[in-house]
Amino acid sequence: MKLPSAQICKFVLDKFNKLALLYKQVNNDKENNKVSELDFTFGNLFTRKENRYYVLALFLVPILVYAQSVGFDFVWDDLLFYLNHPNLNPPSVKHTINFWKETEGMYIPISYSLWAAIKAIGTAFSLIPADASIYHLANVMLHILNGLLVFSLLRQVINHKSAALAGAILFLIHPLQAESVAWVSEFRGLLSASFMFGSLYLYLQGWRIICVLENNKPTQTYFFFSSLLFMMSLLCKPSAVVLLPFIIGLEYYLYRPTLTQMLKSLWAWIIPVIVIGGMVISSAGNISVDQPMWMKPLIVLDSITFYLYKLVLPFGLAGSYARTTDFLIDQWWFYCIGLVPLIIGYLLWKVRTKHPLFLLGAFLFVVGILPVSGIVSFPFQEWSNVADRYIYLSMFGAAILFAALWNHFSNQDKGRMVLIGVLVVLAGISAFVQVPVWKSNFTLWDNMVKVSPNEAKAWDNRGYALAIDEKYEEAILDYNKAIDLDADMANVYNNRGYAFFMVSRFQNAITDYSKAIELNGLKSLYINRANVYSQVGDYSNALADYSTAIELGLTDAYVGRGVLNLSVKKNELAIVDFSRAIKINQYNEKAFYNRGSAYMNLRDYRAALVDFEKARQLNPKYKLAIKGKTMAKQALRSPIYVPGGGANNNQDPNISNYEQGGKLLKAGRYEEAIGFFNKALDANPNFIGTYINRGNCYYQLKQYPKAIEDYQKAIELEPDQGIIYSNLGSAYFDFGDLRMACENWTVAQSLGYHGANGPLALYCK
């Protein structure tokens, strides 16, 4: 049963009103509750003059570190899984609505909708659609917004402005944040964090009004928009579910409610978590990572330890650390390293009364990574259990810890505070150095093979990056290394096969593609191997592989098989395959171009022109299609050379002059050819082929009146030949007499000469 949206909103607001009364009761218990008297709001950042330098720092510091990323390329999954999504090409309202309907893959409709908006803006301002700059700029600006929100949240729990600034700066420029900011794909994580931090801020402001100002009425707006932002954050990236434990931790620190009171206050928030979480789980599909249950707690503790280590010593950072379950299970230290976070947690618990902020920061740091810590399996575990981007939300907990340390030492030990300040500067420098790792696919994977030299996927991807730069021999060396590390990766054999193909080592390419098919059997591999067979002239094997791919349902193979038939002059069969490909995908520019080529071979220039024009419309930079269109138009209008003389069987007594003139005409030596045709006509003034081809010479020399005279003389001798009327029409057309051109093309068509169909359709409507 579905409730109308108005009833749902009323239901939620009623619950918050009841919770307001509950928290007033909590507030009245002064002995058990320490209510925060801080009155800082997000708006104060921009309305109070004393905050302008803090705002300036929160803007300038991350810009100094991350501005360089605006010039970076797309890397890794950017185009493959996200920005090449069909509904982003082109962006439109209809396509954007589709994001909310489709549940295949990660369900992040708001992230996709914002990507569509960014792409539309880039198109509107004539930015290159493939340029990554506007996407990188969006990441940087979102990260700055998150820094401002983090500063505002820190000011809810700590009164020391400099300490809050230090914590926010650490959040902004810690090297672990470089991946999330410099990688376009993590726009989803940054956007989700913006909504989540905004929701958390509004929630805390609402309870501050209730508990400190003892005013219930304004809180409805705060709680409504807090709930709305929470749901939006979940629809950007599902890891935002950690907002619930974030709220619990901050509520307990600020207002000390009992566990029962906290559960009563948050149960309504569980509904969107269950609903949206269910959609996310159902859209995730099957995850191939298989881990025994007894290992999961150890994996979680190992992940926490790893992140703590990188938080303190952020060196050797990479997109993947190859810290997989298979790797960990063989390491002796894996079974005891989990004691590190347990001991740290115990020590923080012991000092919780004296230093509650330390415990709060540690708690938020840990719960921020729980969704991707190994409690539940997730796809990236095939690469690694840990990744820098997974710690983005947890860095808020680290910011609280750092702000608390700054506040503690600023009151006691100035020397230590200076040391902490130096560490912040070093962190910023380290981040500045780390950001360029994400400049291009090569820099990304080159760094990864250095950090994780035993990761086969890293070598494979660096090889792929080298192949994109046409450094095929170097790519082959990387693929060899990947195969040495893991000989069962079908994708590596496929990639190396392509590199072999590009350096003309065709037999090696066939061997690699065959091995990839043996390991995996992907449909596309048959097409790749067929392309090699086609290149070496093995028509039968190429045809067999294309046909196999088609039987397996890979419709792209129709184009490959069509090109194969085209290459052996089987134009009719080629047209059938290209037409099937077009029926399946009407945006297949290659199918249109190649079908046009087949029509050209069959001298159906009108059909060829239509296909070339369609290919050009689909890709305005398609040079072959542009050239084909020009050739088709020229063929439709150009006179036709008559090698044998015409329809009659008149014998030319001076045949050597006629043949010599024909050779010169073909060679483009028109004036010399005219001399020989003149001699031929002196010998036989009734041979129509001579008049036609001398007319062709005059036509090419743009002496249209003479060409028209010769064509008319040929028509007097043989009035039933459509080809002559077609040539005469072309001469009139270029002479500027469209009416006479159309009349003659019409006569040519009526006489059964199909070559006149094209110019009639184009120029005589």
PDB file of C-alpha atoms in Angstrom, residues 47-296:
ATOM      1  CA  THR A  47      28.017  36.949   7.627  1.00  0.00           C
ATOM      2  CA  ARG A  48      30.603  37.496  10.373  1.00  0.00           C
ATOM      3  CA  LYS A  49      33.714  39.433   9.463  1.00  0.00           C
ATOM      4  CA  GLU A  50      35.900  37.532  11.914  1.00  0.00           C
ATOM      5  CA  ASN A  51      35.331  34.370   9.835  1.00  0.00           C
ATOM      6  CA  ARG A  52      36.451  35.760   6.476  1.00  0.00           C
ATOM      7  CA  TYR A  53      40.034  34.587   6.865  1.00  0.00           C
ATOM      8  CA  TYR A  54      38.849  31.100   7.776  1.00  0.00           C
ATOM      9  CA  VAL A  55      36.653  31.001   4.670  1.00  0.00           C
ATOM     10  CA  LEU A  56      39.547  32.298   2.559  1.00  0.00           C
ATOM     11  CA  ALA A  57      41.817  29.552   3.901  1.00  0.00           C
ATOM     12  CA  LEU A  58      39.171  26.876   3.300  1.00  0.00           C
ATOM     13  CA  PHE A  59      38.957  28.033  -0.322  1.00  0.00           C
ATOM     14  CA  LEU A  60      42.574  28.786  -1.179  1.00  0.00           C
ATOM     15  CA  VAL A  61      44.358  25.847   0.450  1.00  0.00           C
ATOM     16  CA  PRO A  62      42.464  23.105  -1.453  1.00  0.00           C
ATOM     17  CA  ILE A  63      42.645  25.156  -4.657  1.00  0.00           C
ATOM     18  CA  LEU A  64      46.440  25.301  -4.338  1.00  0.00           C
ATOM     19  CA  VAL A  65      46.537  21.516  -3.981  1.00  0.00           C
ATOM     20  CA  TYR A  66      43.843  20.385  -6.420  1.00  0.00           C
ATOM     21  CA  ALA A  67      43.671  23.077  -9.135  1.00  0.00           C
ATOM     22  CA  GLN A  68      46.198  21.072 -11.135  1.00  0.00           C
ATOM     23  CA  SER A  69      43.634  18.272 -11.514  1.00  0.00           C
ATOM     24  CA  VAL A  70      41.392  20.445 -13.712  1.00  0.00           C
ATOM     25  CA  GLY A  71      43.705  19.688 -16.636  1.00  0.00           C
ATOM     26  CA  PHE A  72      43.734  15.930 -16.086  1.00  0.00           C
ATOM     27  CA  ASP A  73      42.252  13.259 -18.377  1.00  0.00           C
ATOM     28  CA  PHE A  74      39.531  10.738 -17.763  1.00  0.00           C
ATOM     29  CA  VAL A  75      41.043   7.628 -16.171  1.00  0.00           C
ATOM     30  CA  TRP A  76      40.130   4.093 -15.195  1.00  0.00           C
ATOM     31  CA  ASP A  77      36.334   3.670 -15.019  1.00  0.00           C
ATOM     32  CA  ASP A  78      35.419   7.264 -15.895  1.00  0.00           C
ATOM     33  CA  LEU A  79      34.311   6.611 -19.464  1.00  0.00           C
ATOM     34  CA  LEU A  80      33.754   2.874 -19.396  1.00  0.00           C
ATOM     35  CA  PHE A  81      31.150   2.680 -16.644  1.00  0.00           C
ATOM     36  CA  TYR A  82      29.895   6.224 -16.109  1.00  0.00           C
ATOM     37  CA  LEU A  83      30.337   9.013 -18.652  1.00  0.00           C
ATOM     38  CA  ASN A  84      29.792   6.764 -21.683  1.00  0.00           C
ATOM     39  CA  HIS A  85      26.430   5.706 -20.264  1.00  0.00           C
ATOM     40  CA  PRO A  86      23.837   5.726 -23.115  1.00  0.00           C
ATOM     41  CA  ASN A  87      21.614   8.120 -21.165  1.00  0.00           C
ATOM     42  CA  LEU A  88      24.431  10.674 -21.048  1.00  0.00           C
ATOM     43  CA  ASN A  89      24.916  10.631 -24.810  1.00  0.00           C
ATOM     44  CA  PRO A  90      23.383  13.032 -25.388  1.00  0.00           C
ATOM     45  CA  PRO A  91      22.083  14.383 -22.069  1.00  0.00           C
ATOM     46  CA  SER A  92      18.371  15.189 -22.097  1.00  0.00           C
ATOM     47  CA  VAL A  93      15.399  15.351 -19.759  1.00  0.00           C
ATOM     48  CA  LYS A  94      14.100  12.032 -21.101  1.00  0.00           C
ATOM     49  CA  HIS A  95      17.442  10.319 -20.621  1.00  0.00           C
ATOM     50  CA  THR A  96      17.787  11.780 -17.134  1.00  0.00           C
ATOM     51  CA  ILE A  97      14.404  10.332 -16.159  1.00  0.00           C
ATOM     52  CA  ASN A  98      15.688   6.944 -17.313  1.00  0.00           C
ATOM     53  CA  PHE A  99      18.350   7.039 -14.581  1.00  0.00           C
ATOM     54  CA  TRP A 100      15.554   6.926 -12.004  1.00  0.00           C
ATOM     55  CA  LYS A 101      13.882   3.972 -13.702  1.00  0.00           C
ATOM     56  CA  GLU A 102      16.885   1.749 -14.336  1.00  0.00           C
ATOM     57  CA  THR A 103      18.218  -0.299 -11.444  1.00  0.00           C
ATOM     58  CA  GLU A 104      20.987  -2.203 -13.217  1.00  0.00           C
ATOM     59  CA  GLY A 105      24.371  -1.581 -11.629  1.00  0.00           C
ATOM     60  CA  MET A 106      24.892   0.811  -8.725  1.00  0.00           C
ATOM     61  CA  TYR A 107      21.683   2.804  -8.196  1.00  0.00           C
ATOM     62  CA  ILE A 108      22.963   6.401  -8.099  1.00  0.00           C
ATOM     63  CA  PRO A 109      20.377   8.390 -10.086  1.00  0.00           C
ATOM     64  CA  ILE A 110      21.214  11.771  -8.548  1.00  0.00           C
ATOM     65  CA  SER A 111      24.910  11.423  -9.403  1.00  0.00           C
ATOM     66  CA  TYR A 112      24.021  10.528 -12.989  1.00  0.00           C
ATOM     67  CA  SER A 113      21.515  13.396 -13.172  1.00  0.00           C
ATOM     68  CA  LEU A 114      24.169  15.895 -12.065  1.00  0.00           C
ATOM     69  CA  TRP A 115      26.660  14.427 -14.552  1.00  0.00           C
ATOM     70  CA  ALA A 116      24.041  14.969 -17.261  1.00  0.00           C
ATOM     71  CA  ALA A 117      23.656  18.585 -16.146  1.00  0.00           C
ATOM     72  CA  ILE A 118      27.440  19.116 -16.197  1.00  0.00           C
ATOM     73  CA  LYS A 119      27.694  17.644 -19.684  1.00  0.00           C
ATOM     74  CA  ALA A 120      24.789  19.789 -20.894  1.00  0.00           C
ATOM     75  CA  ILE A 121      26.490  22.899 -19.489  1.00  0.00           C
ATOM     76  CA  GLY A 122      29.745  21.944 -21.187  1.00  0.00           C
ATOM     77  CA  THR A 123      27.927  21.501 -24.498  1.00  0.00           C
ATOM     78  CA  ALA A 124      26.018  24.772 -24.126  1.00  0.00           C
ATOM     79  CA  PHE A 125      29.248  26.707 -23.609  1.00  0.00           C
ATOM     80  CA  SER A 126      30.942  24.962 -26.534  1.00  0.00           C
ATOM     81  CA  LEU A 127      33.332  22.994 -24.357  1.00  0.00           C
ATOM     82  CA  ILE A 128      34.693  19.847 -25.931  1.00  0.00           C
ATOM     83  CA  PRO A 129      32.290  17.024 -24.914  1.00  0.00           C
ATOM     84  CA  ALA A 130      35.186  14.653 -24.298  1.00  0.00           C
ATOM     85  CA  ASP A 131      37.125  17.169 -22.215  1.00  0.00           C
ATOM     86  CA  ALA A 132      37.421  16.168 -18.551  1.00  0.00           C
ATOM     87  CA  SER A 133      38.152  19.678 -17.238  1.00  0.00           C
ATOM     88  CA  ILE A 134      34.587  20.617 -16.331  1.00  0.00           C
ATOM     89  CA  TYR A 135      34.130  17.337 -14.434  1.00  0.00           C
ATOM     90  CA  HIS A 136      37.370  17.802 -12.503  1.00  0.00           C
ATOM     91  CA  LEU A 137      36.362  21.355 -11.673  1.00  0.00           C
ATOM     92  CA  ALA A 138      33.049  20.067 -10.289  1.00  0.00           C
ATOM     93  CA  ASN A 139      34.970  17.639  -8.045  1.00  0.00           C
ATOM     94  CA  VAL A 140      37.217  20.371  -6.669  1.00  0.00           C
ATOM     95  CA  MET A 141      34.297  22.698  -5.923  1.00  0.00           C
ATOM     96  CA  LEU A 142      32.338  19.935  -4.183  1.00  0.00           C
ATOM     97  CA  HIS A 143      35.357  19.087  -2.045  1.00  0.00           C
ATOM     98  CA  ILE A 144      35.685  22.744  -1.004  1.00  0.00           C
ATOM     99  CA  LEU A 145      31.978  22.786  -0.096  1.00  0.00           C
ATOM    100  CA  ASN A 146      32.523  19.674   2.007  1.00  0.00           C
ATOM    101  CA  GLY A 147      35.422  21.399   3.759  1.00  0.00           C
ATOM    102  CA  LEU A 148      33.167  24.325   4.677  1.00  0.00           C
ATOM    103  CA  LEU A 149      30.538  21.900   6.008  1.00  0.00           C
ATOM    104  CA  VAL A 150      33.132  19.983   8.003  1.00  0.00           C
ATOM    105  CA  PHE A 151      34.380  23.232   9.553  1.00  0.00           C
ATOM    106  CA  SER A 152      30.794  24.113  10.505  1.00  0.00           C
ATOM    107  CA  LEU A 153      30.269  20.666  12.014  1.00  0.00           C
ATOM    108  CA  LEU A 154      33.521  20.890  13.952  1.00  0.00           C
ATOM    109  CA  ARG A 155      32.321  24.165  15.397  1.00  0.00           C
ATOM    110  CA  GLN A 156      29.315  22.301  16.813  1.00  0.00           C
ATOM    111  CA  VAL A 157      31.614  20.281  19.058  1.00  0.00           C
ATOM    112  CA  ILE A 158      34.609  22.536  19.637  1.00  0.00           C
ATOM    113  CA  ASN A 159      34.763  26.236  20.436  1.00  0.00           C
ATOM    114  CA  HIS A 160      38.366  26.820  19.389  1.00  0.00           C
ATOM    115  CA  LYS A 161      38.184  28.316  15.873  1.00  0.00           C
ATOM    116  CA  SER A 162      41.811  27.623  15.003  1.00  0.00           C
ATOM    117  CA  ALA A 163      41.444  23.997  16.070  1.00  0.00           C
ATOM    118  CA  ALA A 164      38.315  23.632  13.912  1.00  0.00           C
ATOM    119  CA  LEU A 165      40.160  25.229  11.000  1.00  0.00           C
ATOM    120  CA  ALA A 166      43.105  22.851  11.456  1.00  0.00           C
ATOM    121  CA  GLY A 167      40.739  19.868  11.439  1.00  0.00           C
ATOM    122  CA  ALA A 168      38.933  21.104   8.323  1.00  0.00           C
ATOM    123  CA  ILE A 169      42.233  21.776   6.527  1.00  0.00           C
ATOM    124  CA  LEU A 170      43.394  18.254   7.350  1.00  0.00           C
ATOM    125  CA  PHE A 171      40.136  16.924   5.907  1.00  0.00           C
ATOM    126  CA  LEU A 172      40.690  18.944   2.746  1.00  0.00           C
ATOM    127  CA  ILE A 173      44.354  18.268   1.974  1.00  0.00           C
ATOM    128  CA  HIS A 174      45.279  14.959   3.540  1.00  0.00           C
ATOM    129  CA  PRO A 175      46.918  12.879   0.761  1.00  0.00           C
ATOM    130  CA  LEU A 176      44.309  10.132   1.246  1.00  0.00           C
ATOM    131  CA  GLN A 177      41.745  12.568  -0.194  1.00  0.00           C
ATOM    132  CA  ALA A 178      43.622  12.968  -3.507  1.00  0.00           C
ATOM    133  CA  GLU A 179      41.919   9.963  -5.110  1.00  0.00           C
ATOM    134  CA  SER A 180      38.400  11.153  -4.329  1.00  0.00           C
ATOM    135  CA  VAL A 181      39.043  14.669  -5.646  1.00  0.00           C
ATOM    136  CA  ALA A 182      41.257  13.959  -8.675  1.00  0.00           C
ATOM    137  CA  TRP A 183      39.237  11.004 -10.021  1.00  0.00           C
ATOM    138  CA  VAL A 184      36.120  12.038 -11.945  1.00  0.00           C
ATOM    139  CA  SER A 185      34.231   8.855 -11.043  1.00  0.00           C
ATOM    140  CA  GLU A 186      34.300   9.798  -7.364  1.00  0.00           C
ATOM    141  CA  PHE A 187      32.057  12.784  -8.030  1.00  0.00           C
ATOM    142  CA  ARG A 188      29.353  10.433  -6.713  1.00  0.00           C
ATOM    143  CA  GLY A 189      31.176  10.085  -3.369  1.00  0.00           C
ATOM    144  CA  LEU A 190      31.840  13.812  -3.048  1.00  0.00           C
ATOM    145  CA  LEU A 191      28.225  14.652  -3.872  1.00  0.00           C
ATOM    146  CA  SER A 192      26.930  12.048  -1.438  1.00  0.00           C
ATOM    147  CA  ALA A 193      29.199  13.486   1.271  1.00  0.00           C
ATOM    148  CA  SER A 194      27.894  17.008   0.588  1.00  0.00           C
ATOM    149  CA  PHE A 195      24.308  15.919   1.125  1.00  0.00           C
ATOM    150  CA  MET A 196      25.261  13.785   4.118  1.00  0.00           C
ATOM    151  CA  PHE A 197      27.238  16.509   5.893  1.00  0.00           C
ATOM    152  CA  GLY A 198      24.428  18.945   5.108  1.00  0.00           C
ATOM    153  CA  SER A 199      21.875  16.548   6.589  1.00  0.00           C
ATOM    154  CA  LEU A 200      24.012  16.036   9.689  1.00  0.00           C
ATOM    155  CA  TYR A 201      24.439  19.785  10.141  1.00  0.00           C
ATOM    156  CA  LEU A 202      20.688  20.489   9.869  1.00  0.00           C
ATOM    157  CA  TYR A 203      19.884  17.642  12.237  1.00  0.00           C
ATOM    158  CA  LEU A 204      22.244  18.956  14.901  1.00  0.00           C
ATOM    159  CA  GLN A 205      20.985  22.518  14.426  1.00  0.00           C
ATOM    160  CA  GLY A 206      17.447  21.293  14.957  1.00  0.00           C
ATOM    161  CA  TRP A 207      18.299  19.664  18.280  1.00  0.00           C
ATOM    162  CA  ARG A 208      20.345  22.684  19.355  1.00  0.00           C
ATOM    163  CA  ILE A 209      17.248  24.835  18.932  1.00  0.00           C
ATOM    164  CA  ILE A 210      15.208  22.373  20.989  1.00  0.00           C
ATOM    165  CA  CYS A 211      17.732  21.766  23.738  1.00  0.00           C
ATOM    166  CA  VAL A 212      19.425  25.158  24.030  1.00  0.00           C
ATOM    167  CA  LEU A 213      16.855  27.650  22.805  1.00  0.00           C
ATOM    168  CA  GLU A 214      13.856  25.533  23.937  1.00  0.00           C
ATOM    169  CA  ASN A 215      11.936  26.356  20.780  1.00  0.00           C
ATOM    170  CA  ASN A 216      10.086  23.644  18.861  1.00  0.00           C
ATOM    171  CA  LYS A 217       8.475  25.432  15.931  1.00  0.00           C
ATOM    172  CA  PRO A 218      11.490  26.147  13.699  1.00  0.00           C
ATOM    173  CA  THR A 219      12.753  22.592  14.059  1.00  0.00           C
ATOM    174  CA  GLN A 220      10.208  21.105  11.645  1.00  0.00           C
ATOM    175  CA  THR A 221      11.938  22.762   8.693  1.00  0.00           C
ATOM    176  CA  TYR A 222      15.367  21.636   9.887  1.00  0.00           C
ATOM    177  CA  PHE A 223      14.287  18.018  10.305  1.00  0.00           C
ATOM    178  CA  PHE A 224      12.366  17.891   7.032  1.00  0.00           C
ATOM    179  CA  PHE A 225      15.325  19.107   4.972  1.00  0.00           C
ATOM    180  CA  SER A 226      17.730  16.990   7.005  1.00  0.00           C
ATOM    181  CA  SER A 227      15.678  13.925   6.076  1.00  0.00           C
ATOM    182  CA  LEU A 228      15.499  15.018   2.452  1.00  0.00           C
ATOM    183  CA  LEU A 229      19.274  15.509   2.211  1.00  0.00           C
ATOM    184  CA  PHE A 230      19.859  12.136   3.833  1.00  0.00           C
ATOM    185  CA  MET A 231      17.777  10.371   1.200  1.00  0.00           C
ATOM    186  CA  MET A 232      19.514  12.346  -1.553  1.00  0.00           C
ATOM    187  CA  SER A 233      22.920  11.319  -0.221  1.00  0.00           C
ATOM    188  CA  LEU A 234      21.861   7.670  -0.370  1.00  0.00           C
ATOM    189  CA  LEU A 235      20.854   8.148  -4.011  1.00  0.00           C
ATOM    190  CA  CYS A 236      24.301   9.551  -4.814  1.00  0.00           C
ATOM    191  CA  LYS A 237      26.261   6.750  -3.184  1.00  0.00           C
ATOM    192  CA  PRO A 238      24.847   4.174  -0.750  1.00  0.00           C
ATOM    193  CA  SER A 239      27.795   4.430   1.641  1.00  0.00           C
ATOM    194  CA  ALA A 240      25.945   7.419   3.142  1.00  0.00           C
ATOM    195  CA  VAL A 241      24.151   4.923   5.417  1.00  0.00           C
ATOM    196  CA  VAL A 242      26.905   5.764   7.914  1.00  0.00           C
ATOM    197  CA  LEU A 243      25.020   8.972   8.679  1.00  0.00           C
ATOM    198  CA  LEU A 244      22.998   7.063  11.281  1.00  0.00           C
ATOM    199  CA  PRO A 245      25.976   6.083  13.463  1.00  0.00           C
ATOM    200  CA  PHE A 246      27.448   9.553  12.852  1.00  0.00           C
ATOM    201  CA  ILE A 247      24.304  11.090  14.347  1.00  0.00           C
ATOM    202  CA  ILE A 248      24.313   8.643  17.251  1.00  0.00           C
ATOM    203  CA  GLY A 249      27.921   9.507  18.095  1.00  0.00           C
ATOM    204  CA  LEU A 250      27.445  13.258  17.893  1.00  0.00           C
ATOM    205  CA  GLU A 251      24.091  13.161  19.736  1.00  0.00           C
ATOM    206  CA  TYR A 252      25.611  11.217  22.567  1.00  0.00           C
ATOM    207  CA  TYR A 253      28.558  13.580  22.834  1.00  0.00           C
ATOM    208  CA  LEU A 254      26.377  16.716  22.794  1.00  0.00           C
ATOM    209  CA  TYR A 255      23.217  15.704  24.670  1.00  0.00           C
ATOM    210  CA  ARG A 256      23.889  12.386  26.447  1.00  0.00           C
ATOM    211  CA  PRO A 257      20.525  10.713  25.721  1.00  0.00           C
ATOM    212  CA  THR A 258      19.995   7.114  26.771  1.00  0.00           C
ATOM    213  CA  LEU A 259      20.224   4.320  24.213  1.00  0.00           C
ATOM    214  CA  THR A 260      16.434   3.964  24.231  1.00  0.00           C
ATOM    215  CA  GLN A 261      15.960   7.666  23.594  1.00  0.00           C
ATOM    216  CA  MET A 262      18.411   7.577  20.673  1.00  0.00           C
ATOM    217  CA  LEU A 263      16.668   4.612  19.099  1.00  0.00           C
ATOM    218  CA  LYS A 264      13.307   6.328  19.450  1.00  0.00           C
ATOM    219  CA  SER A 265      14.683   9.442  17.777  1.00  0.00           C
ATOM    220  CA  LEU A 266      16.148   7.633  14.797  1.00  0.00           C
ATOM    221  CA  TRP A 267      13.797   4.796  13.981  1.00  0.00           C
ATOM    222  CA  ALA A 268      12.001   6.868  11.300  1.00  0.00           C
ATOM    223  CA  TRP A 269      15.367   7.277   9.525  1.00  0.00           C
ATOM    224  CA  ILE A 270      15.649   3.519   9.200  1.00  0.00           C
ATOM    225  CA  ILE A 271      12.840   3.480   6.600  1.00  0.00           C
ATOM    226  CA  PRO A 272      14.755   5.214   3.775  1.00  0.00           C
ATOM    227  CA  VAL A 273      17.846   3.181   4.645  1.00  0.00           C
ATOM    228  CA  ILE A 274      15.914  -0.078   4.228  1.00  0.00           C
ATOM    229  CA  VAL A 275      14.083   1.023   1.063  1.00  0.00           C
ATOM    230  CA  ILE A 276      17.029   2.594  -0.748  1.00  0.00           C
ATOM    231  CA  GLY A 277      19.456   0.029   0.645  1.00  0.00           C
ATOM    232  CA  GLY A 278      17.242  -2.724  -0.741  1.00  0.00           C
ATOM    233  CA  MET A 279      17.300  -1.085  -4.165  1.00  0.00           C
ATOM    234  CA  VAL A 280      21.080  -0.805  -4.024  1.00  0.00           C
ATOM    235  CA  ILE A 281      21.538  -4.440  -3.003  1.00  0.00           C
ATOM    236  CA  SER A 282      19.147  -5.676  -5.691  1.00  0.00           C
ATOM    237  CA  SER A 283      20.961  -3.608  -8.338  1.00  0.00           C
ATOM    238  CA  ALA A 284      24.444  -4.737  -7.324  1.00  0.00           C
ATOM    239  CA  GLY A 285      24.084  -8.161  -8.920  1.00  0.00           C
ATOM    240  CA  ASN A 286      26.212 -11.149  -8.053  1.00  0.00           C
ATOM    241  CA  ILE A 287      29.547 -10.483  -6.392  1.00  0.00           C
ATOM    242  CA  SER A 288      32.185 -13.033  -7.250  1.00  0.00           C
ATOM    243  CA  VAL A 289      34.319 -12.438  -4.134  1.00  0.00           C
ATOM    244  CA  ASP A 290      33.930 -15.405  -1.827  1.00  0.00           C
ATOM    245  CA  GLN A 291      35.104 -15.060   1.761  1.00  0.00           C
ATOM    246  CA  PRO A 292      34.562 -17.459   4.659  1.00  0.00           C
ATOM    247  CA  MET A 293      32.580 -15.931   7.514  1.00  0.00           C
ATOM    248  CA  TRP A 294      35.350 -16.475  10.060  1.00  0.00           C
ATOM    249  CA  MET A 295      37.643 -14.189   8.040  1.00  0.00           C
ATOM    250  CA  LYS A 296      35.313 -11.186   7.899  1.00  0.00           C
TER     251      LYS A 296
END
